[in-house]
Coordinates of C-alpha atoms in Angstrom, one line a residue:
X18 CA 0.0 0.0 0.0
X19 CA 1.2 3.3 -0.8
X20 CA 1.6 6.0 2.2
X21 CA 0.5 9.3 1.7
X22 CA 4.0 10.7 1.8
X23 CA 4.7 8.7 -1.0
X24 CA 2.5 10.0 -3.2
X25 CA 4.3 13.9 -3.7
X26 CA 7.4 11.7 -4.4
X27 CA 6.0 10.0 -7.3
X28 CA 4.2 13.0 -8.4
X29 CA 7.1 14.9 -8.1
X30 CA 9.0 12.0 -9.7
X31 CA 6.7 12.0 -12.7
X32 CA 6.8 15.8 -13.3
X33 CA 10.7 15.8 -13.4
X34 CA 10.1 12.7 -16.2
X35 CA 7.7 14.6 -18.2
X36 CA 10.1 17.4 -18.3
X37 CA 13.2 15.4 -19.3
X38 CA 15.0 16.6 -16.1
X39 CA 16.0 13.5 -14.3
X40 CA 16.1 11.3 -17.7
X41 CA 18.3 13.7 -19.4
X42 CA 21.1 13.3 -16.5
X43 CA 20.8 9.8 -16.6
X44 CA 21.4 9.6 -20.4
X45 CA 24.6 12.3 -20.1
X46 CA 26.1 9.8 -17.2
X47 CA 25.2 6.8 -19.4
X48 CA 27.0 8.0 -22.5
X49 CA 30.2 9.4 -20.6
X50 CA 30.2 5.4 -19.0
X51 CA 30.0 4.1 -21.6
X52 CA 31.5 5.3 -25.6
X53 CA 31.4 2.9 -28.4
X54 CA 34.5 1.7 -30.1
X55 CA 33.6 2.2 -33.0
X56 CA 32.9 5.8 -33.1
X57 CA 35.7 6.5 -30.2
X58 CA 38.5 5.3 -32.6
X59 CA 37.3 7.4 -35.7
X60 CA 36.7 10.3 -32.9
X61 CA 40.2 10.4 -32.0
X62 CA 41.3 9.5 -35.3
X63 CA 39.8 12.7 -36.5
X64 CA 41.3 14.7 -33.9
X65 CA 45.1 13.1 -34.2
X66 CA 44.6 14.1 -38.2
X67 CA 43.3 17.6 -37.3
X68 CA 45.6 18.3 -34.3
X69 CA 49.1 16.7 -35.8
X70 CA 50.2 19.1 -38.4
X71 CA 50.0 21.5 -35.8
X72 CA 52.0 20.0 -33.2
X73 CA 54.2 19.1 -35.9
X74 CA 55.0 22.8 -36.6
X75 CA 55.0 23.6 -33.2
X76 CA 57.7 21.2 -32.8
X77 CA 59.8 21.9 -36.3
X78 CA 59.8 25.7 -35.7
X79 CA 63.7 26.5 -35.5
X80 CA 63.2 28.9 -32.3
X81 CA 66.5 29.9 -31.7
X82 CA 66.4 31.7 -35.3
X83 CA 63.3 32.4 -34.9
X84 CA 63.5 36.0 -33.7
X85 CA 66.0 36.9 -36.9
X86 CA 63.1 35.2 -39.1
X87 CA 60.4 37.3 -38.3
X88 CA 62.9 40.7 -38.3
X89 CA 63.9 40.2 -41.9
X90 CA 63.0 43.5 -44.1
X91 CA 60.9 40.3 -46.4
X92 CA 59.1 39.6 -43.9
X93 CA 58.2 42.9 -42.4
X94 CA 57.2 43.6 -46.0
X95 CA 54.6 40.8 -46.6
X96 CA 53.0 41.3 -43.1
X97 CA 52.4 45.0 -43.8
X98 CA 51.1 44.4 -46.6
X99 CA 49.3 41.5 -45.5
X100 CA 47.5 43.6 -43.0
X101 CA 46.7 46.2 -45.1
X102 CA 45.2 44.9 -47.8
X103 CA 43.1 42.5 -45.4
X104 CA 42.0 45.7 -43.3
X105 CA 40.9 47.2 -46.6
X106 CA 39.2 44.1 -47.7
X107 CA 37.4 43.6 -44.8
X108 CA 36.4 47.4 -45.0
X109 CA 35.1 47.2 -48.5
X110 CA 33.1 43.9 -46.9
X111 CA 31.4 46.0 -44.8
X112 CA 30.7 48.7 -47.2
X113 CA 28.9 46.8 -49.8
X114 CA 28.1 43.7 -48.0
X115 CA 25.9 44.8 -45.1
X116 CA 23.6 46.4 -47.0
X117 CA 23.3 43.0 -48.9
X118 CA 22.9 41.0 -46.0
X119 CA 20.2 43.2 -45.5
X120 CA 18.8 42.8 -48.6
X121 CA 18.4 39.1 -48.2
X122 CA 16.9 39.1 -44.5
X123 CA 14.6 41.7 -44.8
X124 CA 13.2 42.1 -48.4
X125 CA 11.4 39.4 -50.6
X126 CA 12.1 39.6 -54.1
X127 CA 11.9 37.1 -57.2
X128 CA 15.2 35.2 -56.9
X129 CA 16.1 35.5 -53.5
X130 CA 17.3 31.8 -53.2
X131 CA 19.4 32.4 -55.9
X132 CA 21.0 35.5 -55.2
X133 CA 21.9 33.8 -51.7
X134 CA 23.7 31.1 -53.7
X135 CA 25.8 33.3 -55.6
X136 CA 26.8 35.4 -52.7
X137 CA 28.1 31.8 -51.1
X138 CA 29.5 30.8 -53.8
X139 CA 32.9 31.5 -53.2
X140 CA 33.2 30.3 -50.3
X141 CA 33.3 26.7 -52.3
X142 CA 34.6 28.1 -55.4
X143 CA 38.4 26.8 -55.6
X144 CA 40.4 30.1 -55.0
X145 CA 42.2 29.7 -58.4
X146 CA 38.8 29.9 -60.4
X147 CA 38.3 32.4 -58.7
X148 CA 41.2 34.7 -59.5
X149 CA 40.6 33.5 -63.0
X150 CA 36.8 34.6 -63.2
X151 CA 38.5 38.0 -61.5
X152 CA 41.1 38.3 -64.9
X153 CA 38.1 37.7 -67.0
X154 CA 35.9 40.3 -65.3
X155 CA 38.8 42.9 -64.2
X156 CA 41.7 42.3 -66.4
X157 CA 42.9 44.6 -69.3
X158 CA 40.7 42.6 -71.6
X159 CA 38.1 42.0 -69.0
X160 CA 34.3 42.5 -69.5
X161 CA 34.2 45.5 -67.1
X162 CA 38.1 45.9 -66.7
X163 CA 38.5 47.3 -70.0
X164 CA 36.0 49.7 -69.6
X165 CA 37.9 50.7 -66.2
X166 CA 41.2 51.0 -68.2
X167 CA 39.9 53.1 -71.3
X168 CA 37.6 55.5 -69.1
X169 CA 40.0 56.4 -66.1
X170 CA 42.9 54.2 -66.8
X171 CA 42.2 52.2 -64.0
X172 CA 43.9 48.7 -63.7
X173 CA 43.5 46.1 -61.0
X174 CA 45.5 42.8 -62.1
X175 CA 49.2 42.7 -60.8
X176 CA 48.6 45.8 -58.1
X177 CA 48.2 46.4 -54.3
X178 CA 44.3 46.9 -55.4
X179 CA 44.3 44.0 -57.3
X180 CA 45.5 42.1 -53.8
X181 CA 42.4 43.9 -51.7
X182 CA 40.5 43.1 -54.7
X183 CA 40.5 39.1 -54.7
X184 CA 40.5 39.6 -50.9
X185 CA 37.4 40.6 -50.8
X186 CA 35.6 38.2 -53.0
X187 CA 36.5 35.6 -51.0
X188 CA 36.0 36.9 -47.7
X189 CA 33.0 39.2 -47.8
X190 CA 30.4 35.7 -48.1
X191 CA 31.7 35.2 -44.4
X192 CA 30.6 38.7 -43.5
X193 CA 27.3 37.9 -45.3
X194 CA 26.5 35.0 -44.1
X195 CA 27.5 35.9 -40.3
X196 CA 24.9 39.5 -40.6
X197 CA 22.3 38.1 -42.6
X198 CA 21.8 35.5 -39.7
X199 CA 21.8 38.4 -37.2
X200 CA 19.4 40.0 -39.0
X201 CA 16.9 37.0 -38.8
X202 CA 17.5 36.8 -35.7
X203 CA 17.0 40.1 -34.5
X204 CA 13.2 41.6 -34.1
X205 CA 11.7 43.2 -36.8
X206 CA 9.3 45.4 -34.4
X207 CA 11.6 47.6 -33.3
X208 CA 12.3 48.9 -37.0
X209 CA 8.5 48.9 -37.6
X210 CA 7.7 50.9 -34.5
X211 CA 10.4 53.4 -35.6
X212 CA 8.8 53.7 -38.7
X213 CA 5.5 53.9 -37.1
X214 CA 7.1 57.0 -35.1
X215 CA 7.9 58.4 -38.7
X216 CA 11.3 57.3 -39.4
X217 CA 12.2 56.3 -43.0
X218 CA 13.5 52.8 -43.6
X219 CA 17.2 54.3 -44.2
X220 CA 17.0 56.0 -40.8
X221 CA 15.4 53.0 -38.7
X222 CA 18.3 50.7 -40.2
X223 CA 21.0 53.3 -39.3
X224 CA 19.4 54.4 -35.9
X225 CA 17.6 51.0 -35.0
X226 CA 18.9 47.8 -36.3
X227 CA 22.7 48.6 -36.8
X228 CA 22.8 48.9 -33.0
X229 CA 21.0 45.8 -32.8
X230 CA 23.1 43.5 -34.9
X231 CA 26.5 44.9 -34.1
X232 CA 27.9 41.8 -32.4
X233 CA 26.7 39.7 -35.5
X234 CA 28.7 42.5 -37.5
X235 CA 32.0 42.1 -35.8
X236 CA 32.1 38.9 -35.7
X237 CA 31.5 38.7 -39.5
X238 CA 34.1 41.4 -39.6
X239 CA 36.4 38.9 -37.8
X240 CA 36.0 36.2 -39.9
X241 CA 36.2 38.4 -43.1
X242 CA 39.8 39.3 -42.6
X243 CA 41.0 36.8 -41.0
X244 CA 40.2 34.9 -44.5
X245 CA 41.4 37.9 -46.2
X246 CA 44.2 38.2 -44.7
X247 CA 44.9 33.9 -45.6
X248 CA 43.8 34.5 -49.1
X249 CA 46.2 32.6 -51.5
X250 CA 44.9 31.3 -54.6
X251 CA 42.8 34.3 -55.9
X252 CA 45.4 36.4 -55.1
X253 CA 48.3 34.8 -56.9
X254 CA 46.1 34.6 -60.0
X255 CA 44.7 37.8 -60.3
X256 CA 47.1 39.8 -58.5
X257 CA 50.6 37.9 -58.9
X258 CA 53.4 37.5 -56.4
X259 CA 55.9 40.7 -56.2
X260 CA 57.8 41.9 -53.4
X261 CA 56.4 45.1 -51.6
X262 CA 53.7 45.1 -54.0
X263 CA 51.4 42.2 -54.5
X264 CA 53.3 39.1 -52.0
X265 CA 51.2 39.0 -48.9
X266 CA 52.0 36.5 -46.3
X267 CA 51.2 32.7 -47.6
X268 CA 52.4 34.1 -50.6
X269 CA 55.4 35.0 -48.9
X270 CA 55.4 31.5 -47.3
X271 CA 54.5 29.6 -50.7
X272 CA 57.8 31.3 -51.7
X273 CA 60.0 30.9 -48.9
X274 CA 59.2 27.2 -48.8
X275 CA 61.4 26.1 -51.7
X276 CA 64.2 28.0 -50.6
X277 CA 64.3 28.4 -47.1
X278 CA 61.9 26.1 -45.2
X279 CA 63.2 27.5 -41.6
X280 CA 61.4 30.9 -43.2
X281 CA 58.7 29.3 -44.2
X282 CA 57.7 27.7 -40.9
X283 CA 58.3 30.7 -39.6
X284 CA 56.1 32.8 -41.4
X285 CA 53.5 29.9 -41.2
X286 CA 54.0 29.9 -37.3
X287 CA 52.9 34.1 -37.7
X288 CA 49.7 33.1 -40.0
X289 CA 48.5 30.3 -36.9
X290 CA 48.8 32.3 -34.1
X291 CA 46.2 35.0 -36.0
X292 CA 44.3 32.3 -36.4
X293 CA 44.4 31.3 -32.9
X294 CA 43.6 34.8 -31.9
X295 CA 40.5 35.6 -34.3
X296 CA 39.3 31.9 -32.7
X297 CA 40.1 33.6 -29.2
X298 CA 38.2 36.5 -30.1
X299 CA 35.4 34.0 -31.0
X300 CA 34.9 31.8 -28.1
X301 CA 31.5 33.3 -27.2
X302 CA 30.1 32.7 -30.4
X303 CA 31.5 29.2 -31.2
X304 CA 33.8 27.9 -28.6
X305 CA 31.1 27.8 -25.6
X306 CA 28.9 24.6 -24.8
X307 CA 25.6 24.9 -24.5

């Protein structure tokens, strides 16, 4: 027979069951008993393939020369320019891609699926098509680079531009992506009750919903120079690979490697710990569990 002080127990018991609290800490105790072999060799597997080349430059970087490496004038060279043109590629991001972003969260038009494809499409496009489909579109003979060159004698292929150019076409569908998603996210009644309060559309966006998707802006920011400033394959196509004018740093490193390998890992060693830092910059949007 069941006492009455039993009965809030089981109640209780039954409510914490219908809710999923009880059951989902026995299921998190059970999997952390108890992993599979065959998904905990893969696993690690994975993470040995991921992880190695990593250690493995750790461990190859010649330290004691280290210092002289990354003092070389060549160097210095390719990381100011490197930072440069991935500052100003990341600025024209923002420039033209925000508004697009925009464009795709907030407006329906015929073709918006589309459009959305195309603007992603670089970021599977193999970099070296794309610094080919940049020679056909920019170059001296290009469908809107000859124009450029006849009207104001403007040309981008094999010049600093050219470098921020192919920069940005493969980095600005990271910004893109990373806004438009803040811009689903975000609340569309607050622009709507600042139009209602007679602000135009340009004014809420400026006033209202910037200031609302600023973290989703900076991260995209983030990410857009951070691949800017790893470009490679665009920008040896369309812009080439000269000293103090077009060689950022993986060209730099490209070059170094079949020469001087100790400058190489060097220069590779500078590229990873930017990458390490944007990720450190990052860890409340990706590196936090939930």
């Amino acid at each position: 027979m069941t006492s009455p002080t039993d009965a809030p127990d089981k109640s209780a018991a039954a409510a914490d069951t219908l809710r999923g609290g009880p059951r989902r800490g026995r299921v998190r105790k059970g999997l952390g008993r108890g992993v599979p072999l065959p998904l905990l060799v893969p696993a690690l597997l994975g993470l040995a393939f991921l992880v190695l080349p990593l250690i493995a430059l750790l461990v190859r970087t010649p330290w004691h020369s280290l210092p002289d490496q990354l003092t070389s004038p060549e160097v210095w060279q390719a990381l100011k320019l490197s930072l440069l043109c991935a500052t100003a590629a990341t600025a024209v991001s923002l420039v033209i891609g925000v508004p697009l972003a925009w464009l795709l969260a907030r407006v329906e038009f015929p073709g918006r699926g589309l459009v959305r494809a195309l603007v992603t499409l670089p970021l599977v496009l193999p970099p070296v098509v794309g610094g080919v489909a940049l020679l056909m579109a920019l170059g001296r003979n290009g469908i809107v680079g000859k124009w450029l060159d006849a009207w104001f004698g403007v040309t981008l292929p094999f010049t600093t531009a050219g470098v921020v150019v192919a920069e940005a076409f493969v980095a600005m569908p990271f910004l893109v992506i990373s806004v438009e998603g803040t811009l689903r996210a975000a609340d569309p009644r607050y622009e709507e009750a600042a139009a209602t309060l007679g602000a135009s559309r340009f004014t809420a966006f400026r006033r209202v919903t910037l200031p609302l998707i600023a973290p989703g802006i900076a991260a995209g920011a983030v990410l857009a120079w951070a691949r800017a400033l790893g470009e490679f394959g665009a920008t040896i196509t369309f812009a080439g690979n000269f000293p103090g004018r077009t060689q950022t740093m993986p060209l730099a490193v490209y070059l170094a490697l079949q020469s001087d390998p100790e400058a190489a890992i060097a220069l590779s060693l500078v590229l990873l710990a930017v990458s390490v830092a944007v990720l450190a910059g990052l860890r409340d949007r990706w590196m936090t569990a939930s």
